Amino acid sequence: MNYDAIIIGAGAAGLMTAISAAQRGRRVLVLDHANKAGKKILISGGGRCNFTNMYVEPANYLSANPHFCKSALNRYTQWDFIELLSKHDVPWHEKTLGQLFSDNGSKAILQVLLDECSSAGVQIQLDCQINRIEKITDGFALQTNQGNMQCLSLVVATGSLSFPTMGASDFGHRIAKQFGHSVTQLQPGLVPFTLDKPWIEKCIALAGVAIDARATVDGQSFKEALLFTHKGVSGPVILQISSYWKPGKQVEICMLPDVNLFSLLKDAQAEFPKRQLGTVLSQHIAQRLLEQFVPEADLKEVMQHFKHSRLQEIADIFQNWQFIPSGTEGYKKAEVTLGGVNTDEVSSKTLESKIQPGLYFVGEVLDVTGHLGGFNFQWAWASGHCCGQFI
Ligand code: FDA
């Protein structure tokens, strides 16, 4: 039971590490406590896996050390992953904002990784509980429910806390701490906000309604769709900004960010003075949204009766909506976990621990979190591939 490398976690980063190392002739074993490899890949992108993005930049990643991700992202790019898909004839398409999805669903992406593992001779053991990890003279010894094993290099590819139903655990952080590493503050990322009074009743009434919006927290903005939910707000724009939010911080929402609603209302007043405000607004905003946000008396009033100051107030209802979320929907609904193993203690070139030689960290377990849009998988592929070159 001796291996050159044991990789804990058969997710995106672990499988990629295994492929990259096994193709170099290493004897590689991947262990996972789940009953299936790549569960998060399967559920990702609504079952279609947003596997990368055309426009990957270090600026798409959050980390206490924003430079850490650069080296791996440069050495294994989105084009490298696309080439891998071409080799397996997996078709894909661009949705919006450079987001690339599999035409044949997430299964096709996972199958590529499993086929590569199998042709490179990677062994994968599922349903494996790791009870103990020990440093020995020549590497590491693992005690598991499937026996004892040893390896020269141990790779932690366990992901992080989000989506525990898909096998997520804090095991990687515990291994890191066992070997003297620190873990930065953890927080759910890419997660819906929950709202309290006075907004929650409106959100419940609007559940399912979507509108284009810009969301801003502390000067950081994103422009995409906002979705009202029974608990508050979600949709891509909210998921993106949630990664920049801290409890107690105010969120600013500008609905229809490409329209100057005040100017539009003033123009409509000049052109259609006898038209009701509700009729003017309903050309741009869903009726249900108008009913929840604008007093009924205003909606029924004709345009000529409004002072400009009131039109500005009405425009602000939509274009300067400010609220402080009561919280988020937590790790159960978060696509990622912000924070992780402190990257100051890990080599950005090899992904090896600077504290414990032979120990490596890849993927989401590290303090590197991507924006929504395929960036998290690209980090998993890139960090895994680069690590596999050194173990
Ligand atoms: P990942 O979590 O994938 O894998 C970790 C593995 O370790 C799992 O197989 C787990 O079972 C195993 N493990 C954990 N603890 C263990 C233990 N104690 N013992 C043994 N094994 C253990 N990103 C993106 O770029 N595009 C997208 O479309 C999406 N969509 C998406 C949807 C949803 C619902 C979620 C929750 C997440 C996404 N993501 C995403 C994020 C993406 O899934 C995530 O960033 C990567 O899967 C991280 O890859 P890792 O391999 O690091 O962890």
mmCIF file of C-alpha atoms and ligand atoms in Angstrom, residues 8-14 31-34 36-41 43-46 49-52 101 128-130 157-160 162-163 166-172 174 334-336 362-365 371 373-378 380, ligand 1:
data_model
loop_
_atom_site.group_PDB
_atom_site.id
_atom_site.type_symbol
_atom_site.label_atom_id
_atom_site.label_comp_id
_atom_site.label_asym_id
_atom_site.label_seq_id
_atom_site.Cartn_x
_atom_site.Cartn_y
_atom_site.Cartn_z
ATOM 1 C CA ILE A 8 -7.498 13.320 -0.403
ATOM 2 C CA GLY A 9 -10.591 14.447 -2.316
ATOM 3 C CA ALA A 10 -11.879 13.208 -5.689
ATOM 4 C CA GLY A 11 -13.293 16.582 -6.677
ATOM 5 C CA ALA A 12 -12.216 18.908 -9.469
ATOM 6 C CA ALA A 13 -8.820 19.782 -7.985
ATOM 7 C CA GLY A 14 -8.003 16.292 -6.691
ATOM 8 C CA LEU A 31 -9.302 8.810 -1.557
ATOM 9 C CA ASP A 32 -12.764 10.238 -0.992
ATOM 10 C CA HIS A 33 -15.270 9.690 1.778
ATOM 11 C CA ALA A 34 -18.169 10.176 -0.648
ATOM 12 C CA LYS A 36 -19.067 9.035 -5.929
ATOM 13 C CA ALA A 37 -16.249 11.133 -7.404
ATOM 14 C CA GLY A 38 -16.850 14.726 -8.510
ATOM 15 C CA LYS A 39 -20.266 15.245 -6.940
ATOM 16 C CA LYS A 40 -19.961 19.036 -7.090
ATOM 17 C CA ILE A 41 -18.986 18.888 -10.742
ATOM 18 C CA ILE A 43 -24.472 19.566 -9.748
ATOM 19 C CA SER A 44 -22.520 22.597 -10.979
ATOM 20 C CA GLY A 45 -23.913 25.172 -13.357
ATOM 21 C CA GLY A 46 -27.407 23.782 -12.912
ATOM 22 C CA CYS A 49 -21.040 22.763 -15.452
ATOM 23 C CA ASN A 50 -19.688 26.228 -16.110
ATOM 24 C CA PHE A 51 -16.238 24.673 -16.416
ATOM 25 C CA THR A 52 -14.182 27.800 -17.121
ATOM 26 C CA PHE A 101 -20.767 25.394 -20.372
ATOM 27 C CA CYS A 128 -12.988 5.922 2.435
ATOM 28 C CA GLN A 129 -12.883 7.389 5.961
ATOM 29 C CA ILE A 130 -9.456 8.661 6.908
ATOM 30 C CA ALA A 157 -7.903 18.459 -2.150
ATOM 31 C CA THR A 158 -10.863 18.268 0.191
ATOM 32 C CA GLY A 159 -12.570 21.497 -0.855
ATOM 33 C CA SER A 160 -14.191 23.546 1.862
ATOM 34 C CA SER A 162 -19.990 24.850 1.194
ATOM 35 C CA PHE A 163 -22.684 22.345 0.238
ATOM 36 C CA MET A 166 -22.155 17.080 -1.547
ATOM 37 C CA GLY A 167 -19.455 15.796 0.811
ATOM 38 C CA ALA A 168 -17.991 19.152 1.912
ATOM 39 C CA SER A 169 -16.146 19.069 5.223
ATOM 40 C CA ASP A 170 -13.586 20.930 7.301
ATOM 41 C CA PHE A 171 -11.178 17.990 7.036
ATOM 42 C CA GLY A 172 -8.697 19.909 4.890
ATOM 43 C CA ARG A 174 -7.986 20.218 10.204
ATOM 44 C CA ALA A 334 -23.112 28.856 -0.747
ATOM 45 C CA GLU A 335 -21.338 27.814 -3.948
ATOM 46 C CA VAL A 336 -17.962 28.461 -2.337
ATOM 47 C CA VAL A 362 -5.005 22.474 -4.062
ATOM 48 C CA GLY A 363 -8.395 23.904 -4.988
ATOM 49 C CA GLU A 364 -10.956 25.444 -2.705
ATOM 50 C CA VAL A 365 -9.314 24.371 0.565
ATOM 51 C CA HIS A 371 -16.052 35.055 -8.885
ATOM 52 C CA GLY A 373 -18.650 32.287 -13.916
ATOM 53 C CA GLY A 374 -16.353 29.253 -14.134
ATOM 54 C CA PHE A 375 -13.478 30.836 -12.234
ATOM 55 C CA ASN A 376 -13.621 28.404 -9.320
ATOM 56 C CA PHE A 377 -13.274 25.356 -11.533
ATOM 57 C CA GLN A 378 -10.449 27.063 -13.409
ATOM 58 C CA ALA A 380 -9.241 23.826 -9.270
HETATM 59 P P1 FDA B 1 -14.610 19.818 -4.190
HETATM 60 O O1 FDA B 1 -15.543 20.237 -3.110
HETATM 61 O O2 FDA B 1 -15.086 19.787 -5.580
HETATM 62 O O3 FDA B 1 -14.035 18.366 -3.875
HETATM 63 C C1 FDA B 1 -13.598 18.005 -2.589
HETATM 64 C C2 FDA B 1 -13.701 16.512 -2.455
HETATM 65 O O4 FDA B 1 -13.141 16.151 -1.191
HETATM 66 C C3 FDA B 1 -15.131 16.015 -2.467
HETATM 67 O O5 FDA B 1 -15.267 14.952 -3.392
HETATM 68 C C4 FDA B 1 -15.372 15.558 -1.029
HETATM 69 O O6 FDA B 1 -16.243 14.464 -0.943
HETATM 70 C C5 FDA B 1 -13.961 15.209 -0.595
HETATM 71 N N1 FDA B 1 -13.794 15.254 0.863
HETATM 72 C C6 FDA B 1 -14.174 16.254 1.694
HETATM 73 N N2 FDA B 1 -13.892 15.907 2.962
HETATM 74 C C7 FDA B 1 -13.336 14.655 2.932
HETATM 75 C C8 FDA B 1 -12.856 13.773 3.911
HETATM 76 N N3 FDA B 1 -12.960 14.056 5.216
HETATM 77 N N4 FDA B 1 -12.333 12.599 3.519
HETATM 78 C C9 FDA B 1 -12.284 12.247 2.206
HETATM 79 N N5 FDA B 1 -12.721 13.048 1.219
HETATM 80 C C10 FDA B 1 -13.246 14.254 1.582
HETATM 81 N N6 FDA B 1 -17.677 26.564 -9.900
HETATM 82 C C11 FDA B 1 -17.505 26.884 -11.207
HETATM 83 O O7 FDA B 1 -16.411 27.279 -11.588
HETATM 84 N N7 FDA B 1 -18.542 26.746 -12.094
HETATM 85 C C12 FDA B 1 -19.783 26.303 -11.713
HETATM 86 O O8 FDA B 1 -20.689 26.125 -12.547
HETATM 87 C C13 FDA B 1 -19.992 26.018 -10.335
HETATM 88 N N8 FDA B 1 -21.213 25.642 -9.886
HETATM 89 C C14 FDA B 1 -21.376 25.306 -8.562
HETATM 90 C C15 FDA B 1 -22.641 24.915 -8.115
HETATM 91 C C16 FDA B 1 -22.814 24.545 -6.785
HETATM 92 C C17 FDA B 1 -24.190 24.171 -6.294
HETATM 93 C C18 FDA B 1 -21.702 24.538 -5.898
HETATM 94 C C19 FDA B 1 -21.855 24.105 -4.458
HETATM 95 C C20 FDA B 1 -20.456 24.943 -6.344
HETATM 96 C C21 FDA B 1 -20.283 25.342 -7.673
HETATM 97 N N9 FDA B 1 -19.042 25.780 -8.128
HETATM 98 C C22 FDA B 1 -18.887 26.118 -9.455
HETATM 99 C C23 FDA B 1 -17.858 25.794 -7.246
HETATM 100 C C24 FDA B 1 -17.011 24.537 -7.498
HETATM 101 O O9 FDA B 1 -17.856 23.402 -7.415
HETATM 102 C C25 FDA B 1 -15.885 24.421 -6.474
HETATM 103 O O10 FDA B 1 -15.138 25.605 -6.438
HETATM 104 C C26 FDA B 1 -14.970 23.258 -6.843
HETATM 105 O O11 FDA B 1 -15.711 22.064 -6.860
HETATM 106 C C27 FDA B 1 -13.822 23.131 -5.863
HETATM 107 O O12 FDA B 1 -13.068 22.006 -6.228
HETATM 108 P P2 FDA B 1 -12.250 21.197 -5.128
HETATM 109 O O13 FDA B 1 -11.771 19.979 -5.823
HETATM 110 O O14 FDA B 1 -11.300 22.072 -4.450
HETATM 111 O O15 FDA B 1 -13.342 20.779 -4.036
#
